[in-house]
Coordinates of C-alpha atoms (C1' of nucleotides) in Angstrom, one line a residue:
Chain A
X275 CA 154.3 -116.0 71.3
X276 CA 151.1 -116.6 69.0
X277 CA 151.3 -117.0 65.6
X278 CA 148.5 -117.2 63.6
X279 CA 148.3 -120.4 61.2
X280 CA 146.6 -120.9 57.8
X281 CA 144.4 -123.9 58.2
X282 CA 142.8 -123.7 61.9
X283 CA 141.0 -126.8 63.1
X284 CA 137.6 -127.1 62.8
X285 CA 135.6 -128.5 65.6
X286 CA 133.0 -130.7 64.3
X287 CA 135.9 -132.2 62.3
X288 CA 138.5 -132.4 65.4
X289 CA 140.3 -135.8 65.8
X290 CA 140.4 -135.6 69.4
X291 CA 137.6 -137.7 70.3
X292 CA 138.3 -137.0 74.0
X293 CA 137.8 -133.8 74.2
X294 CA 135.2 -132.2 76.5
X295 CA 134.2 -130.1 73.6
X296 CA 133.3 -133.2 71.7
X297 CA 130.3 -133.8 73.6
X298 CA 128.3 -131.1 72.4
X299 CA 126.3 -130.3 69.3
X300 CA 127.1 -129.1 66.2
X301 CA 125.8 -125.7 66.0
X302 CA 127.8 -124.8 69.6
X303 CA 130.9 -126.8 68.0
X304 CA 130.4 -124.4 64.9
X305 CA 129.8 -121.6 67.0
X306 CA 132.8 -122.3 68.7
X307 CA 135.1 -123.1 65.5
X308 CA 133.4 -119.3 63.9
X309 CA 134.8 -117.7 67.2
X310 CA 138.0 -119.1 67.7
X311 CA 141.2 -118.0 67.3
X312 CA 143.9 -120.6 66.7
X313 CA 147.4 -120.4 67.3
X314 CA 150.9 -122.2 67.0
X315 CA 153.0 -122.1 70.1
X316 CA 156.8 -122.9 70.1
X317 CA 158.6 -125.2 73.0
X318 CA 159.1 -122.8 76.1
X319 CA 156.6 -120.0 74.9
X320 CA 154.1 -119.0 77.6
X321 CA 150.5 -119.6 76.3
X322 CA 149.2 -118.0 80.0
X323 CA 150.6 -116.8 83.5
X324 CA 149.8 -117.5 86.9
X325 CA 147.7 -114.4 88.5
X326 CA 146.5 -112.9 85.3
X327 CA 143.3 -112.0 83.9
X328 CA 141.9 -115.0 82.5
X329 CA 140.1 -114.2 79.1
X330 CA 140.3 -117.5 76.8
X331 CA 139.5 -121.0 77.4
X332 CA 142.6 -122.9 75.4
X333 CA 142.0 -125.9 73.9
X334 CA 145.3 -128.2 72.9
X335 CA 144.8 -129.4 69.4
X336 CA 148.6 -131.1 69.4
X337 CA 151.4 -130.7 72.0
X338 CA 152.4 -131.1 75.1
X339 CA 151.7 -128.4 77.9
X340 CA 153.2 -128.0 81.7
X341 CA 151.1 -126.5 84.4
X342 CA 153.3 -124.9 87.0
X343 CA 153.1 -122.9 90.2
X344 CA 155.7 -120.2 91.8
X345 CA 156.8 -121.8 95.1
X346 CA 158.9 -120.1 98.0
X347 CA 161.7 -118.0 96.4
X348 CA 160.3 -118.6 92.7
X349 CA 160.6 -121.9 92.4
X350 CA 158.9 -123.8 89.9
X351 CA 156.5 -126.7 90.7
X352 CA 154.8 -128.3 88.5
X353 CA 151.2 -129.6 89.2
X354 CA 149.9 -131.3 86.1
X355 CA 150.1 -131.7 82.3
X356 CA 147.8 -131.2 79.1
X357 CA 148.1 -132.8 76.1
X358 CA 145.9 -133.4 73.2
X359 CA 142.5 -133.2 73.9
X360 CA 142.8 -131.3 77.2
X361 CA 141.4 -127.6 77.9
X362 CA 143.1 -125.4 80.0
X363 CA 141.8 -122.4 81.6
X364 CA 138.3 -123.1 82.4
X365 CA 138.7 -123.2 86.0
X366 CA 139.7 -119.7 85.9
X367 CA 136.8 -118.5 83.8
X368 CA 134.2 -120.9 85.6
X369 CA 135.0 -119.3 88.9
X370 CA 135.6 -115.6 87.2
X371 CA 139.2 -115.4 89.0
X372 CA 143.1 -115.0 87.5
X373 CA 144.5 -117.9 85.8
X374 CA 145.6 -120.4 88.6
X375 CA 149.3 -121.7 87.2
X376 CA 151.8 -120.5 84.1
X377 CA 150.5 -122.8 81.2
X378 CA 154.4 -123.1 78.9
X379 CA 154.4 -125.5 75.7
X380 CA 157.3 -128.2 76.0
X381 CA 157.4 -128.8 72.7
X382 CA 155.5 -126.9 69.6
X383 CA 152.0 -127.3 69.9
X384 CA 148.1 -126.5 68.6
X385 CA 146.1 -124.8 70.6
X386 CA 142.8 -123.1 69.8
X387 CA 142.2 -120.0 71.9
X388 CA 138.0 -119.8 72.7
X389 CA 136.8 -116.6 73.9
X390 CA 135.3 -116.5 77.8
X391 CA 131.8 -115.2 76.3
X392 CA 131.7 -118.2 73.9
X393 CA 132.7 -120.5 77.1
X394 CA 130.2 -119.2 79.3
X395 CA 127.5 -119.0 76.9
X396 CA 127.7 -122.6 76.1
X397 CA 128.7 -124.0 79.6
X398 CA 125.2 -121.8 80.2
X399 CA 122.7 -123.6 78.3
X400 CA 124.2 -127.2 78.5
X401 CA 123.8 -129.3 81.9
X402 CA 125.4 -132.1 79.9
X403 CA 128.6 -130.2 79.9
X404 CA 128.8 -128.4 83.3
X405 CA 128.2 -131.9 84.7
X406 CA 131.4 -133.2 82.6
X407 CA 133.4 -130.1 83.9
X408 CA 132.4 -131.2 87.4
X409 CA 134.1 -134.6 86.5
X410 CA 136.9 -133.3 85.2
X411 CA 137.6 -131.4 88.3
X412 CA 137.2 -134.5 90.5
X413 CA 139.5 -135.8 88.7
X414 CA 142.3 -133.1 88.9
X415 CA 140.7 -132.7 92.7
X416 CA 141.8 -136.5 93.3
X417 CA 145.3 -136.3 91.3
X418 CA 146.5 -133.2 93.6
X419 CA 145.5 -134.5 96.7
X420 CA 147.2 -137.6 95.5
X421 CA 150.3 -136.0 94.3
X422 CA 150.3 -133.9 97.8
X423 CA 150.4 -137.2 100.0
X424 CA 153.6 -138.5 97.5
X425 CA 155.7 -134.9 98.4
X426 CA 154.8 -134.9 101.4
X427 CA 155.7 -138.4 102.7
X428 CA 157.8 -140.4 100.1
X429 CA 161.3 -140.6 99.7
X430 CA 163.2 -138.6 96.7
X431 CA 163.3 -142.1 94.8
X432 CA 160.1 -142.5 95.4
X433 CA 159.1 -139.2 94.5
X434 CA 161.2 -139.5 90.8
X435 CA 159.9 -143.0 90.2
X436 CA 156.0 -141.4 90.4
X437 CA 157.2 -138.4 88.7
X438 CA 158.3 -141.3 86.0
X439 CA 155.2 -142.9 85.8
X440 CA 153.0 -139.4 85.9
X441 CA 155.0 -138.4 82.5
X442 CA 154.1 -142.2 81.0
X443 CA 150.6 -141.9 82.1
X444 CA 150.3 -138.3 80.5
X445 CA 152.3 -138.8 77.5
X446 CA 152.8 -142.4 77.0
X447 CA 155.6 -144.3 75.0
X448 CA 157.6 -144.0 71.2
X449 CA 156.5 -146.6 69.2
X450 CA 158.9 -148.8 70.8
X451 CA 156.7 -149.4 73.9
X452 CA 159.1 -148.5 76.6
X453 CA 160.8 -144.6 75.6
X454 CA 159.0 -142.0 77.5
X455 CA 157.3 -139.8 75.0
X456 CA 157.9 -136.6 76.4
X457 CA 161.6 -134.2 76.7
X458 CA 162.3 -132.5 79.9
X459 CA 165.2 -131.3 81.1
X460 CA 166.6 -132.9 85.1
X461 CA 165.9 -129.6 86.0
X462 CA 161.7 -130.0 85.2
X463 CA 161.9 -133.1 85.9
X464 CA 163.3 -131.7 89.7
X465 CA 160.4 -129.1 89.7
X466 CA 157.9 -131.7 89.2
X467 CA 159.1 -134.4 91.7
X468 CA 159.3 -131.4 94.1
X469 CA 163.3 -131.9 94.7
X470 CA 167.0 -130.0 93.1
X471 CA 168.7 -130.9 89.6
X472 CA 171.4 -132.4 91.6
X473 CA 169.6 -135.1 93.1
X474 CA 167.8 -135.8 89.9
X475 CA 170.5 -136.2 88.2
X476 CA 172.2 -138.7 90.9
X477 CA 168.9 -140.4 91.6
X478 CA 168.3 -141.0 88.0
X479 CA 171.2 -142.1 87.4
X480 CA 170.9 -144.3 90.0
X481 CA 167.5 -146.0 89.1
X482 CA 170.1 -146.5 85.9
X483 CA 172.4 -148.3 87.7
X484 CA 169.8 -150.2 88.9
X485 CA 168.6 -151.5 85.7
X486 CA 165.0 -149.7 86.4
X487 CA 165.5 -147.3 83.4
X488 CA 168.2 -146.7 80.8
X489 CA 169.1 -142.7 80.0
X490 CA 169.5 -142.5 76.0
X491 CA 170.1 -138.8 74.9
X492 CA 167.0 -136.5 75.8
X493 CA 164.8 -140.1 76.0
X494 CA 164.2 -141.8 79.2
X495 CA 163.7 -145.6 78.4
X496 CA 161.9 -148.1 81.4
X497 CA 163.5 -151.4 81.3
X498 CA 161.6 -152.6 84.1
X499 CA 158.2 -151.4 84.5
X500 CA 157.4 -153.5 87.7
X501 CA 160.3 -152.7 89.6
X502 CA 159.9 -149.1 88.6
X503 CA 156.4 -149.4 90.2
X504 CA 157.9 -151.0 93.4
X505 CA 159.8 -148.3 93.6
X506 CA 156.8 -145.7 94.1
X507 CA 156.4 -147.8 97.4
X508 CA 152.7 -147.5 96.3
X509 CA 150.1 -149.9 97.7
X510 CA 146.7 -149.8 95.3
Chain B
X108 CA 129.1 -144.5 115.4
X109 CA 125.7 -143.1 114.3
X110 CA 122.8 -142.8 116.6
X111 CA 119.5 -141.3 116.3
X112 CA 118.5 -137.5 117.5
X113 CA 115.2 -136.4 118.8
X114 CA 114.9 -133.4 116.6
X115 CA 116.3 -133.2 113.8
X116 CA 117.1 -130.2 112.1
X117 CA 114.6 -129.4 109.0
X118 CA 116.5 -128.2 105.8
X119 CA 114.4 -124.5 105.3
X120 CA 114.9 -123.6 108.5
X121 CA 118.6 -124.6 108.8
X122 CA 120.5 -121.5 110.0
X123 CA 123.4 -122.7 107.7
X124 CA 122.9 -120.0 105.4
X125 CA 126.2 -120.2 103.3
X126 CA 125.8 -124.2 102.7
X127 CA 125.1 -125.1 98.6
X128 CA 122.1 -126.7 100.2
X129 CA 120.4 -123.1 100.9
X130 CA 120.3 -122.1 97.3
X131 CA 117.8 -124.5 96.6
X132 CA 114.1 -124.2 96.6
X133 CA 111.3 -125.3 99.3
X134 CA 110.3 -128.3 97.4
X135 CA 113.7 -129.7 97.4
X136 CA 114.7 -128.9 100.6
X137 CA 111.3 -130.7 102.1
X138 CA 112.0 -133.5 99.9
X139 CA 115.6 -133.7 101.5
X140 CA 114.3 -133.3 105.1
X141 CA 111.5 -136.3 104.4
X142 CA 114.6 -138.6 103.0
X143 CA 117.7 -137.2 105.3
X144 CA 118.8 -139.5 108.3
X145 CA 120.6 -137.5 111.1
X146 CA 123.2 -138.6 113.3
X147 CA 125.7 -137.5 115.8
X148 CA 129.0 -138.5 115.9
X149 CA 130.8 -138.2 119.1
X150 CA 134.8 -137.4 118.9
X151 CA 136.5 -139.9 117.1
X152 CA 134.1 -141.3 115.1
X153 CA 134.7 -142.4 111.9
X154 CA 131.9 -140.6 109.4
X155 CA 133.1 -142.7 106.4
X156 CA 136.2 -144.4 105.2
X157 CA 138.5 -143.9 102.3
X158 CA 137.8 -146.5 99.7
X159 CA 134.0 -147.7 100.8
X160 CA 131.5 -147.2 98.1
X161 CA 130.1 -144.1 98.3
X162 CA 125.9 -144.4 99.1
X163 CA 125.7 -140.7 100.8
X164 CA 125.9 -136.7 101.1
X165 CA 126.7 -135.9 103.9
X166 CA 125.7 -132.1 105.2
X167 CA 127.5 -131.2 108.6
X168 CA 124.7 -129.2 110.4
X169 CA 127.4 -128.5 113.7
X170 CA 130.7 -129.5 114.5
X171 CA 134.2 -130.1 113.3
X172 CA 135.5 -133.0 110.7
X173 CA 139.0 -133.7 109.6
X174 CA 139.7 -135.4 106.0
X175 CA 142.5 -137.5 105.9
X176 CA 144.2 -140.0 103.5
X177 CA 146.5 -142.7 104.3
X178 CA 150.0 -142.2 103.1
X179 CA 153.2 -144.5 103.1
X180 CA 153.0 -146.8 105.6
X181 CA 149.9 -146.2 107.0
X182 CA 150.5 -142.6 108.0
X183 CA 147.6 -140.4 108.0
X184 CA 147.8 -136.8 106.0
X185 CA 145.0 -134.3 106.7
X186 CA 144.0 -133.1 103.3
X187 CA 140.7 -130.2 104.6
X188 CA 138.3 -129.6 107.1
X189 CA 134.9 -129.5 107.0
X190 CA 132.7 -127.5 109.5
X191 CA 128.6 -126.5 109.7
X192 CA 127.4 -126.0 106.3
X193 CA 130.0 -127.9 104.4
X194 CA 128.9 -130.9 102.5
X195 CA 131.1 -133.9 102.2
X196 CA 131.2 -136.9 99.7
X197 CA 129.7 -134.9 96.8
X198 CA 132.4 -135.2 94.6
X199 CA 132.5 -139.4 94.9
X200 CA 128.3 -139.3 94.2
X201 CA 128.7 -137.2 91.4
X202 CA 131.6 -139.4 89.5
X203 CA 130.8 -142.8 91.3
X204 CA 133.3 -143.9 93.1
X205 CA 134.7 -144.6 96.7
X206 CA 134.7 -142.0 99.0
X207 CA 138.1 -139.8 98.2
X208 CA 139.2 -139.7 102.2
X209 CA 138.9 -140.8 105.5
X210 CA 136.0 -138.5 107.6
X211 CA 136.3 -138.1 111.0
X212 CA 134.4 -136.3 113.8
X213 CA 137.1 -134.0 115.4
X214 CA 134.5 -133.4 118.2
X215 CA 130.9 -133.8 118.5
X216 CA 129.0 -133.3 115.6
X217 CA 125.3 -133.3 114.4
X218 CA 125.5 -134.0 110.4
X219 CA 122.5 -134.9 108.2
X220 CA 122.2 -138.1 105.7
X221 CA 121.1 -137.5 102.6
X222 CA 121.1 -140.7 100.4
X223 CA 122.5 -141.0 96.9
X224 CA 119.4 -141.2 95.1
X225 CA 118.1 -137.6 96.5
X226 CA 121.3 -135.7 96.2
X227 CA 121.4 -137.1 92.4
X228 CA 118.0 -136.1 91.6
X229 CA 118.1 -132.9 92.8
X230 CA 121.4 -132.1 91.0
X231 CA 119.8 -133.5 87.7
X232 CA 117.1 -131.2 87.8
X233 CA 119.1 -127.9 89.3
X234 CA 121.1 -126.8 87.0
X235 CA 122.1 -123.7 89.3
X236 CA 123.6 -126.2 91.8
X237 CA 125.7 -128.2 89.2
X238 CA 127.4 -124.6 89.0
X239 CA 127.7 -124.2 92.9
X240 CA 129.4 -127.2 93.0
X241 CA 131.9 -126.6 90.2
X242 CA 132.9 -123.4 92.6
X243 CA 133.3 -125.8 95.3
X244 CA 135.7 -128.1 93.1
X245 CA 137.4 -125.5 92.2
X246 CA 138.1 -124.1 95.5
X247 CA 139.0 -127.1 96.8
X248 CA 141.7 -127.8 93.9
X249 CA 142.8 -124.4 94.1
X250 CA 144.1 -124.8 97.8
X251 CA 145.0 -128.1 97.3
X252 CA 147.2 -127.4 95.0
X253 CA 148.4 -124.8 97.4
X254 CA 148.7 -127.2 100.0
X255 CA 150.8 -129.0 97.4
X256 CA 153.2 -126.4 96.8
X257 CA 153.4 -125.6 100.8
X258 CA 154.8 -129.2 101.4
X259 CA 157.0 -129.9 98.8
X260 CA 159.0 -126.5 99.4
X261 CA 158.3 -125.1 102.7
X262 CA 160.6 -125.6 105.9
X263 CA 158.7 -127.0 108.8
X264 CA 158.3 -124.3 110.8
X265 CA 156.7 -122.3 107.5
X266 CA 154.5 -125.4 107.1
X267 CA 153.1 -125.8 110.8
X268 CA 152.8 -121.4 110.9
X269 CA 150.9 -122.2 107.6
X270 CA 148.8 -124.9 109.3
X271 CA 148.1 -122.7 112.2
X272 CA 146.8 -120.2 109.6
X273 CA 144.7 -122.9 108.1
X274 CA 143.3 -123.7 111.7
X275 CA 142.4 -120.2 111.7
X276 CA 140.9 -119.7 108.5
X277 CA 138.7 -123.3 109.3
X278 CA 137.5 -122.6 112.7
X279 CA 138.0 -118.7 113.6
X280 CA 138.8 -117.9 117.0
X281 CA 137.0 -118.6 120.3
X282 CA 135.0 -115.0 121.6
X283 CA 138.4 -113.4 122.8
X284 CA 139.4 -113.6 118.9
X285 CA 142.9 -115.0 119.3
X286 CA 142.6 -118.2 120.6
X287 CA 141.9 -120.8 118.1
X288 CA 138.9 -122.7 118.0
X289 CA 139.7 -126.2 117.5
X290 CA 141.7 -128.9 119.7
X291 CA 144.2 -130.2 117.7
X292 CA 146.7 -133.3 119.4
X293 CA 150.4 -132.0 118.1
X294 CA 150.2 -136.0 116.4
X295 CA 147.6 -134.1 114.3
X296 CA 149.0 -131.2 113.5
X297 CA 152.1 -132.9 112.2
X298 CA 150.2 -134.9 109.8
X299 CA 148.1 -131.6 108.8
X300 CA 151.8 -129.8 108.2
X301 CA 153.4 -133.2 106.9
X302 CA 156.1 -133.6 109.9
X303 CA 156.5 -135.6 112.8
X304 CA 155.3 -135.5 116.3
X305 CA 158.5 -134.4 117.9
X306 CA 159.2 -131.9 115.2
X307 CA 156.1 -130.5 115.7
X308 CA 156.2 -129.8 119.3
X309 CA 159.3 -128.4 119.2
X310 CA 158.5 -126.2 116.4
X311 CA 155.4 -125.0 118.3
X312 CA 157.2 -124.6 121.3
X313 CA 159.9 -122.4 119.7
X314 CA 156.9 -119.9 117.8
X315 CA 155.7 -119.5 121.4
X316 CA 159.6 -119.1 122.6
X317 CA 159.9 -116.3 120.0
X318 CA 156.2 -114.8 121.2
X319 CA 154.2 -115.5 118.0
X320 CA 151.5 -118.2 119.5
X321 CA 151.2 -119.5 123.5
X322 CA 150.8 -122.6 124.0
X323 CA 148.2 -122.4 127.3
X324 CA 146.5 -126.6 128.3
X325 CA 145.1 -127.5 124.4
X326 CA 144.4 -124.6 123.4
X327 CA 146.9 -122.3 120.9
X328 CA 146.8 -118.9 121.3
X329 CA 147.7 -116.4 118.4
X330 CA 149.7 -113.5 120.3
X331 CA 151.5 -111.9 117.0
X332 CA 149.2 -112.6 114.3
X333 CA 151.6 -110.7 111.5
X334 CA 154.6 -112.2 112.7
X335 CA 153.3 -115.7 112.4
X336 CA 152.1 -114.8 108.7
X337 CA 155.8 -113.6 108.0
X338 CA 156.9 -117.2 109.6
X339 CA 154.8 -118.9 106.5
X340 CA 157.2 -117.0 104.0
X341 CA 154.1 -116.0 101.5
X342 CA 153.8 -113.4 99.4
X343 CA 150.1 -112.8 98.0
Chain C
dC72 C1' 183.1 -123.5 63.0
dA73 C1' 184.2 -121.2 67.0
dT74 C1' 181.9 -119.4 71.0
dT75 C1' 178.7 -118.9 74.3
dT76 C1' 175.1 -120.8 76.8
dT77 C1' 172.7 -124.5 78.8
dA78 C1' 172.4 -129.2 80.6
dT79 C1' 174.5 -133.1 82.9
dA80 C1' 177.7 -135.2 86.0
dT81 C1' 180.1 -136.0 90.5
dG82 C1' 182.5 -134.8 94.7
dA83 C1' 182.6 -132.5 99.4
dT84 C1' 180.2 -130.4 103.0
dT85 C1' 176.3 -128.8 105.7
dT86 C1' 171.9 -128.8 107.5
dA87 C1' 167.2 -129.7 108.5
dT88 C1' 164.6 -133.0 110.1
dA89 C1' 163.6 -137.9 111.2
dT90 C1' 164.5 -141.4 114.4
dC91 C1' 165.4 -143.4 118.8
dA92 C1' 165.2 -143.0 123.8
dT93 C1' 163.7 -141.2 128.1
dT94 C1' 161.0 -138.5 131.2
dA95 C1' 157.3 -135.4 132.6
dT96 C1' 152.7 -134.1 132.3
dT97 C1' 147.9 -134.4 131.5
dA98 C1' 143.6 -137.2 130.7
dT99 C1' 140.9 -141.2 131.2
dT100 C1' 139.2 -145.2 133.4
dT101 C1' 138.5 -148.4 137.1
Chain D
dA42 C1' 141.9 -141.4 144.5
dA43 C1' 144.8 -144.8 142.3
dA44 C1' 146.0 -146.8 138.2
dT45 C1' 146.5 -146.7 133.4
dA46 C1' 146.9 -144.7 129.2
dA47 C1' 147.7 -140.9 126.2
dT48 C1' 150.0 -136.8 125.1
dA49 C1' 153.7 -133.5 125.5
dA50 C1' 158.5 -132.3 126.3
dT51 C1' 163.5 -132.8 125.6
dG52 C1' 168.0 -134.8 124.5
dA53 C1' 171.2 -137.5 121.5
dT54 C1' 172.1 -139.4 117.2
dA55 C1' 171.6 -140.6 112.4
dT56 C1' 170.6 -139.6 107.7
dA57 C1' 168.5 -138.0 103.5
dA58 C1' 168.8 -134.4 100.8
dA59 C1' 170.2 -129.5 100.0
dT60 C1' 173.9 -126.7 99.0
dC61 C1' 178.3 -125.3 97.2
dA62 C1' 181.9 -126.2 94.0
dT63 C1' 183.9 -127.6 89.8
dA64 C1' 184.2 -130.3 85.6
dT65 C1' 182.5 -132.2 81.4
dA66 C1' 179.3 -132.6 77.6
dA67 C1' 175.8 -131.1 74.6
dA68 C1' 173.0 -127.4 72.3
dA69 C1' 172.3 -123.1 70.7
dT70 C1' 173.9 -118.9 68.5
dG71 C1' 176.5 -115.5 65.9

DNA sequence: CATTTTATATGATTTATATCATTATTATTT
DNA sequence: AAATAATAATGATATAAATCATATAAAATG
């Protein structure tokens, strides 16, 4: 559910340094900033769905996004995440096809909603940033084929302990250096790791027991980075 | 092994029509035939390694590759194919880094050389292949993320119809258009559909049992092709 | 604040698939 | 052609993880 919000981000002035849109000029940043729609999307609202029309490019000002696919019998499985920073969407409008995965907010979060034509235009007359897309899909190229080999050979420890470290890669800690700075439910956390809420629950609670991680509330705390790396039975 | 072929095929008159490498213009494709090395691999053959710096395109002219990555404990998972006209190693040229996978030669195979330096040139200065190439990525991520889904919730016998599929879609059929044209060991097959051996032959055994494929010397023949897409459980 | 819903926790049972073991068949090499 | 190696075929057994069932705890809602 969009909402529109009083004071919309401007591009040129954007703290997120990372961004792909970062890279290019002012008068395309402007362009983009006079074009754009901005909206405020609550935890669990759908910002797009798998298999429809892809019109937007969606760029996350603040929040944290899951990318997920419908499995066999609607299951979930979740392929990536997108945080500040990170656009969503262009693959789709790149390659003038249906959005590939159901992009859902897991907390409330920013996102600035760009219009296809302003996309394409741009994407158009700058090399500099088609060659920047081309990384960014190498990169999301490499991470699936990655996260392919971990479902399909490793253990369901193995497969929670990378699931672990994914969520610290893409979100990083609290302040306190070792709580996971993202909530998700056993259930997502099941979806993502490719396994049921059951055996999350039981293996987390295991790696617990273990000493690997300590379950506070909603947080998940590592107590033992190393050994929860060990655990990946990961050799590189 | 590479050795060196007495004619090697010149670029504008390759009869690869769909490759990215037609879309360019005369000059570049003489400039790639004066700089390409050819070679033919013979079965087996290893075309590059996953991890060794990456100092090549490579543009299969004929012939069938398999890319693989090592998993847990040394076991191999097929991640794509690659057959005449496909291009392999772009995306570690284009972001500098080791080659992504393992390449190797499924059976004889003629594939030209084209050395960093050309391939890198030729992309600065075309900006129209810098967009062919994000299609590529894109396709590629798309079914890997497929693939991904495939593994982590598929039963084995979905998985293996799903790879037979995949066989199909790859290589096509010999001229009596049912029997697939590629020879596959069942050790290879298994780490295409993310199984064992054993599973794998049984499972292949019991599909020709219930009259979807026949299993006739190496080769697989399709004998119910609808049945065997209602085996992969797939709805789209 | 009581009530409904959602999430977590654990136990018991089943099942798909891996693993181990052996034999048969088909290729490859000498 | 004989010998060797590689691949395919089956059976028996073990096991990880799903499924089913129920209980408790925490959140959301009226």
């Amino acid at each position: 559910m969009k909402k529109n919000c009083t004071e919309s981000p401007i591009c040129s002035k954007c703290g997120n340094t990372q961004s792909i849109i970062c890279g290019l000029n002012d008068t395309d940043k402007n362009e983009i900033s006079y074009r754009k729609d901005d909206g405020i999307y609550k935890k669990g609202d759908i910002i797009f769905k798998e298999g429809n029309n892809a019109h937007n490019l969606f760029c996350v000002h603040k929040g944290k996004i899951k990318l997920s696919k419908l499995g066999k019998d609607g299951k979930e499985q979740i392929v990536r995440f997108a945080k500040s920073g990170d656009i969503l969407g262009y693959r789709s409008l790149l390659s003038n096809e249906p959005y590939h995965a159901t992009a859902t907010a897991m907390e409330e979060s920013e996102i600035c909603v760009i219009p296809k034509e302003v996309f394409q235009k741009i994407v158009e007359d700058n090399y500099k940033l088609s060659l920047n897309l081309i990384q960014l899909l190498s990169k999301d190229l490499k991470s699936a084929e990655q996260h392919l080999i971990d479902v399909a050979q490793k253990t369901v420890r193995e497969r929670i302990s990378e699931a672990l470290l994914l969520l610290i890669t893409s979100f990083g800690y609290l302040a306190d250096g070792k709580t996971i700075n993202v909530h998700m439910t056993r259930s997502e956390i099941a979806d993502l790791a490719g396994t049921t809420t059951e055996t999350t629950i039981r293996t987390l609670s295991q790696l617990s027991h273990d000493g690997i991680i300590s379950l506070e509330g909603k947080n998940i705390v590592i107590t033992n980075h190393t050994e929860l790396i060990r655990n990946t039975n990961t050799y590189d």
